[in-house]
Short mmCIF file of C-alpha atoms in Angstrom, two decimals:
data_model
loop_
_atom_site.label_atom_id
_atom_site.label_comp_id
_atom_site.label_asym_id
_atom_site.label_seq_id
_atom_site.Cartn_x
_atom_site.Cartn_y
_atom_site.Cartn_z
CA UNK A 1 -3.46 -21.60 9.47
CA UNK A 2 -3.36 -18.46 7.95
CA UNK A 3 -6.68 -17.17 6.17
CA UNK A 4 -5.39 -14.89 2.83
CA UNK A 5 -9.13 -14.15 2.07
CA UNK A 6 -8.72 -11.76 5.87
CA UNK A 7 -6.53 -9.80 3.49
CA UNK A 8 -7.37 -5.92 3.15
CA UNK A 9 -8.48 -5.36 -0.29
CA UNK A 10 -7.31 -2.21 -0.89
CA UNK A 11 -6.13 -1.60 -4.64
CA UNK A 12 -3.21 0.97 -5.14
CA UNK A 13 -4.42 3.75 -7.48
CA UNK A 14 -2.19 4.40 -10.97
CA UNK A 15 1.07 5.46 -10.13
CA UNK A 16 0.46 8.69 -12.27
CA UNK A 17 -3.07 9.25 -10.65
CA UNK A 18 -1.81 10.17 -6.99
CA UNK A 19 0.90 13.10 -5.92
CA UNK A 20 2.22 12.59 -2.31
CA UNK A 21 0.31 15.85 -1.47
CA UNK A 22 -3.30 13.84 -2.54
CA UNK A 23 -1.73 11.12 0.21
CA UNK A 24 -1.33 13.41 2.69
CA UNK A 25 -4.63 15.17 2.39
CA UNK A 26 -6.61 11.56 2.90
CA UNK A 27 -7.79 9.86 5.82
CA UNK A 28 -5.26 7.36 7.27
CA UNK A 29 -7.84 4.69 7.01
CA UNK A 30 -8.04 5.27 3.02
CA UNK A 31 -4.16 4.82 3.08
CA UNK A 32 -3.84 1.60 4.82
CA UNK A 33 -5.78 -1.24 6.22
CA UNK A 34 -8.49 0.25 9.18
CA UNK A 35 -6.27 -1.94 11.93
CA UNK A 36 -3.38 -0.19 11.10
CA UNK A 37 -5.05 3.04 10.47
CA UNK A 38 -6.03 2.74 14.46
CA UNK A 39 -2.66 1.50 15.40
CA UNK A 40 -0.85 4.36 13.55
CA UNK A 41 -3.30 6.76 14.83
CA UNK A 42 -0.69 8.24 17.61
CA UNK A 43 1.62 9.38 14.88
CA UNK A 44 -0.30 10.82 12.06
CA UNK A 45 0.59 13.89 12.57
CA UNK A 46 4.28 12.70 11.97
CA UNK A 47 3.58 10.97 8.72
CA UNK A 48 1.71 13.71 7.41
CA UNK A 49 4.50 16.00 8.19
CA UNK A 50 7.18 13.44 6.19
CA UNK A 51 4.32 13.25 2.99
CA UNK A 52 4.78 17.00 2.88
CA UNK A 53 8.27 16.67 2.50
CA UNK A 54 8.30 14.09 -0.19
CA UNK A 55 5.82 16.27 -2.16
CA UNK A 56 8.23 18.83 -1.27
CA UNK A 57 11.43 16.98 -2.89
CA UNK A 58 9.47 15.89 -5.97
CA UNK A 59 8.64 19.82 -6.17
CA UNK A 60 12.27 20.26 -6.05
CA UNK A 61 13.11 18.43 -8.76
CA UNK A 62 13.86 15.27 -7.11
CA UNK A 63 12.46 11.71 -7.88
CA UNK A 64 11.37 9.98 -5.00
CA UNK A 65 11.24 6.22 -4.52
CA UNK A 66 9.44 4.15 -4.27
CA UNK A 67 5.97 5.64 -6.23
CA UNK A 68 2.97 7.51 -3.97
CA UNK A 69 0.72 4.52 -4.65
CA UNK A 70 3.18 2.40 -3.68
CA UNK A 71 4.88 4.19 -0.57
CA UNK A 72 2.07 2.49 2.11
CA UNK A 73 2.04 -0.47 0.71
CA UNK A 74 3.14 -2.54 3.47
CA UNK A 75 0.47 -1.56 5.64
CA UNK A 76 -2.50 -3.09 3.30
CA UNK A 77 -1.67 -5.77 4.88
CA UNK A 78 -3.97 -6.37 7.85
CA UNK A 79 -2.09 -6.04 11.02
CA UNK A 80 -3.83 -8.72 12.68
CA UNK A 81 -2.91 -10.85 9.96
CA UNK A 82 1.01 -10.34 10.41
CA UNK A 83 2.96 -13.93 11.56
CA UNK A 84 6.41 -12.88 10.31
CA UNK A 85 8.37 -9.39 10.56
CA UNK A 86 11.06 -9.01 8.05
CA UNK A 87 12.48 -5.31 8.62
CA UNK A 88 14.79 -3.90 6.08
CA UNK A 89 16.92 -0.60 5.99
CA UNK A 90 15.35 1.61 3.03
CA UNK A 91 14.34 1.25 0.06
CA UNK A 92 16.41 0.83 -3.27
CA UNK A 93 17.66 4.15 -4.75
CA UNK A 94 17.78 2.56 -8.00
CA UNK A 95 14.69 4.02 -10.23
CA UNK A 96 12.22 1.12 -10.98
CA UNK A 97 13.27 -1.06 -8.15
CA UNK A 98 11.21 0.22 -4.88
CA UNK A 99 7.67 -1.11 -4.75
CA UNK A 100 6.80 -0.07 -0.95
CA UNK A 101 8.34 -3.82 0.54
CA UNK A 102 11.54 -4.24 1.76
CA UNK A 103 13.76 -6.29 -0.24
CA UNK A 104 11.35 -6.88 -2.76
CA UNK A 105 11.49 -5.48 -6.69
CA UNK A 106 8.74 -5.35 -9.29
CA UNK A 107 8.09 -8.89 -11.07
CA UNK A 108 9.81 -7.23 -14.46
CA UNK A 109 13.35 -6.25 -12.87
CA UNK A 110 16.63 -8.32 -14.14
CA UNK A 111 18.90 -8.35 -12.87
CA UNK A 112 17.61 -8.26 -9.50
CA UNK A 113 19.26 -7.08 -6.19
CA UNK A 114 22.12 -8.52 -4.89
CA UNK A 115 21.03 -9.08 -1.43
CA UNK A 116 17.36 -10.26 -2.50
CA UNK A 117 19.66 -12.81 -4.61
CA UNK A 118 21.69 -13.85 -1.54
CA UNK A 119 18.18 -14.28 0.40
CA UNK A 120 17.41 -16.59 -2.57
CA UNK A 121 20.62 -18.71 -2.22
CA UNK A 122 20.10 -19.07 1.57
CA UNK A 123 16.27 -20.29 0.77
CA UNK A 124 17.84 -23.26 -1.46
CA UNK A 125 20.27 -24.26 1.04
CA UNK A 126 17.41 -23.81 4.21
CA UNK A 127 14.28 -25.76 2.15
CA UNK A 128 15.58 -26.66 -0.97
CA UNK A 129 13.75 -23.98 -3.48
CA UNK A 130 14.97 -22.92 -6.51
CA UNK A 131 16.50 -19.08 -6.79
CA UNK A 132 14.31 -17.25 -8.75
CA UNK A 133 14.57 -14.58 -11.14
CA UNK A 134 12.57 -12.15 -10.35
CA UNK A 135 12.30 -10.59 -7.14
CA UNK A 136 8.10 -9.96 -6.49
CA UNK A 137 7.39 -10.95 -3.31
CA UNK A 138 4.10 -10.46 -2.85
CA UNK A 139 3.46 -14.20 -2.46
CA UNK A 140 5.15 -13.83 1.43
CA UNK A 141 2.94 -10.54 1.89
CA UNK A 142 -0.46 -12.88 1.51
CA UNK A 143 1.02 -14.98 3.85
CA UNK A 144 1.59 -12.82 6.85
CA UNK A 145 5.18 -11.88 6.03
CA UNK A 146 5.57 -7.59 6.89
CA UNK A 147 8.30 -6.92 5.08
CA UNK A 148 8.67 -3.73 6.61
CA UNK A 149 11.70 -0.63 5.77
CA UNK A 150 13.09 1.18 9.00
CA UNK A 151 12.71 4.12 6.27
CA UNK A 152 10.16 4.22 3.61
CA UNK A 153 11.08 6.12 1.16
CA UNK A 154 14.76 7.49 -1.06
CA UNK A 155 15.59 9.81 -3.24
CA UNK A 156 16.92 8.02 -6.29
CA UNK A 157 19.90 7.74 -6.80
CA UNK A 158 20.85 8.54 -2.91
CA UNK A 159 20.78 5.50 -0.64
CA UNK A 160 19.75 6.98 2.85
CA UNK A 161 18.76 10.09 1.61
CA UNK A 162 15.49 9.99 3.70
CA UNK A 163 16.60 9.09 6.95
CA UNK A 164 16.10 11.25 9.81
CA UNK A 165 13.00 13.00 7.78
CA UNK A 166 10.41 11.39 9.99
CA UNK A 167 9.63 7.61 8.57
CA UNK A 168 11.44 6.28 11.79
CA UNK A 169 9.08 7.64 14.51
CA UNK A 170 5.94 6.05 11.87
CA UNK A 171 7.83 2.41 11.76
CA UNK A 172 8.62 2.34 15.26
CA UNK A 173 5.04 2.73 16.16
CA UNK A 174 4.33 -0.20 13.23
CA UNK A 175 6.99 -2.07 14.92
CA UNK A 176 5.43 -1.89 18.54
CA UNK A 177 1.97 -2.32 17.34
CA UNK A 178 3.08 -5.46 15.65
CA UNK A 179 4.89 -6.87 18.69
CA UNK A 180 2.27 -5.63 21.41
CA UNK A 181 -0.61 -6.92 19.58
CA UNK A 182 -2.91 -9.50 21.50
CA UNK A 183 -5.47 -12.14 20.26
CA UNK A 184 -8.79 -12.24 20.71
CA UNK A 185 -9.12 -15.61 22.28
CA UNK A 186 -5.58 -14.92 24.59
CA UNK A 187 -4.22 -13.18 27.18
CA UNK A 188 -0.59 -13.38 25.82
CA UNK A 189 1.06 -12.05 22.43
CA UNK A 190 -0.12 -13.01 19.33
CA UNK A 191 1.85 -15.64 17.33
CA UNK A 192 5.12 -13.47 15.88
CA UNK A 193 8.25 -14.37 14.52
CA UNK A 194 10.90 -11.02 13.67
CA UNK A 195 13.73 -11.18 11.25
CA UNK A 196 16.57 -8.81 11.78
CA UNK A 197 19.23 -9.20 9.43
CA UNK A 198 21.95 -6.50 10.03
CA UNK A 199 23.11 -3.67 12.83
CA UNK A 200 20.38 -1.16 11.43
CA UNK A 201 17.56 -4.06 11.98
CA UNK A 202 19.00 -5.06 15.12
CA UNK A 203 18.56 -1.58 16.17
CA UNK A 204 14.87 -2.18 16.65
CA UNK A 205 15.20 -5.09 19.70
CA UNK A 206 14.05 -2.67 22.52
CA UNK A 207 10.74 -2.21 20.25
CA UNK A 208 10.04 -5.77 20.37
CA UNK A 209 9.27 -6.99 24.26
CA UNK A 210 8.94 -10.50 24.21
CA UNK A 211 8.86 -11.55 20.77
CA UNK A 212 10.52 -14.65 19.08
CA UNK A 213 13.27 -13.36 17.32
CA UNK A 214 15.65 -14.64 14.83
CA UNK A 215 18.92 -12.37 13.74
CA UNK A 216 21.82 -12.76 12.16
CA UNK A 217 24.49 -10.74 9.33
CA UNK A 218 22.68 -8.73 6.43
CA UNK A 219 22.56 -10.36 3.05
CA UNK A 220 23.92 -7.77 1.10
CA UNK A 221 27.34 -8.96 -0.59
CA UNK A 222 29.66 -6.88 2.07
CA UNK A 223 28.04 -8.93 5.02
CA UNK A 224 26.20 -12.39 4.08
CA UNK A 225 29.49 -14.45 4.08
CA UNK A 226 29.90 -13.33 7.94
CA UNK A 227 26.93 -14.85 9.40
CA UNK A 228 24.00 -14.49 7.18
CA UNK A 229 24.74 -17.58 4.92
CA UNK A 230 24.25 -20.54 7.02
CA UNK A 231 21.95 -19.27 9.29
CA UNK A 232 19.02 -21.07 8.04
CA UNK A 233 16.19 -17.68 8.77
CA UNK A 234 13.43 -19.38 7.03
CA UNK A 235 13.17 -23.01 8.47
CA UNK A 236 13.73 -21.86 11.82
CA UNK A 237 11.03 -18.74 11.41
CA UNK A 238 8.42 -22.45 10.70
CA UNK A 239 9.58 -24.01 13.46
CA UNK A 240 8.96 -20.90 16.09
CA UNK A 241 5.30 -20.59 14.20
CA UNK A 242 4.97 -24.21 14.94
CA UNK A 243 5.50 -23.92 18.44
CA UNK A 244 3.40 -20.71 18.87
CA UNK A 245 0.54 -22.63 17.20
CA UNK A 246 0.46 -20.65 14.31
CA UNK A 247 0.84 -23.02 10.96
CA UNK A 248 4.02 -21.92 8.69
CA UNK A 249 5.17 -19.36 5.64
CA UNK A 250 5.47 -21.88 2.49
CA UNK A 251 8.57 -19.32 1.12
CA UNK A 252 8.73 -21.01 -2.32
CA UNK A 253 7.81 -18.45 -4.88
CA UNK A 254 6.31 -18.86 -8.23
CA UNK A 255 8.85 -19.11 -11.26
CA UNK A 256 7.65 -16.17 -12.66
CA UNK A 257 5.54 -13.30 -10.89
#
């Protein structure tokens, strides 16, 4: 089973107590957990360059989602600890709704996202839980779930705005590192389910190798009627984890955050 006391304690600083300049002037193992600091070694010089350009953009005049303290989030997650890859696109334009993993939003935001509400019908029909209203989903994080953006950051207001600024050369390394890693008391992969739920997740197969992997349509309202309801992600993510030894994800959230 999975141990949540292995996670990283690392405790994001006050949103208005860190610039993305003071991120990209510390050590990569202040920023994220030390397994992931030596696993994104190879391209820190890459997401140093795309820090400078968010501090850039906020210099500008721009607002940049989601917050500084917020924008490694993901990766305070121990690698070793990861069971289940989620990856998303990037993250919501919509001020007050990125907070650093994809598909989630902060505990306090109503309504929430359509998709993340979509991902909530499909978990009632698949197990049986209740949609809930909020949309923290921190709860999968402590579980092993890396609920990873291809892209992670936006300028608000501009879906996509940051693509192509450097974030996919830092998640692709996440991605392999996730996929190649290898357990201590094995000669093979470590246990590993991926979720890819649209063309821009499915774009990250070749970065994979041999991993168990589970895809199907987006759940955003334009796609989840052509493939993503029905397909039953979450039940069959516990069955691979049973196979590979590895326990499974208990996806019910709490009522409220």
């Amino acid at each position: 089973m999975f141990d949540s006391d292995a996670l990283f304690e690392l405790e994001p600083p006050a949103a208005d107590s860190v610039s993305f300049a003071d991120l990209a002037r510390r050590p990569l193992n202040e920023l994220v957990a030390p397994d992931w600091a030596e696993a994104l070694a190879p391209v820190e010089p890459q997401l140093r360059e795309v820090l400078a350009f968010l501090d850039g953009e906020v210099a500008a005049g721009h607002e940049v989602l989601p917050s500084p303290s917020n924008m490694l989030r993901a990766f305070r997650q121990p690698l070793a600890g990861v069971r289940v890859l989620i990856v998303g696109q990037d993250p919501y334009p919509t001020p007050g709704h990125a907070v650093g993993l994809s598909f989630a939003v902060d505990g306090a935001t109503r309504p929430i996202p359509r998709s993340l509400a979509n991902m909530y019908k499909e978990l009632q029909t698949d197990l049986g839980f209740p949609p809930r209203v909020h949309g923290d989903l921190s709860r999968w994080a402590e579980q092993g779930v890396l609920l990873l953006n291809r892209v992670l950051s936006v300028r608000a207001g501009a879906a996509g705005s940051h693509r192509n600024k450097g974030w996919e050369a830092v998640t692709a390394a996440a991605i392999r590192a996730v996929a190649d890693r290898v357990s201590a008391d094995s000669a093979g992969p470590a246990p590993l389910v991926v979720i890819l739920w649209g063309k821009d997740a499915e774009s990250v197969r070749p970065l994979l190798g041999s991993a168990a992997v589970i895809s199907s349509a987006h759940p955003s309202p334009l796609s989840a009627s052509r493939g993503f309801f029905g397909s039953r992600p979450f039940s069959r993510t516990n069955a691979m984890l049973q196979e590979q030894g590895n326990g499974t994800v208990d996806w019910e959230l709490p009522p409220l955050p």
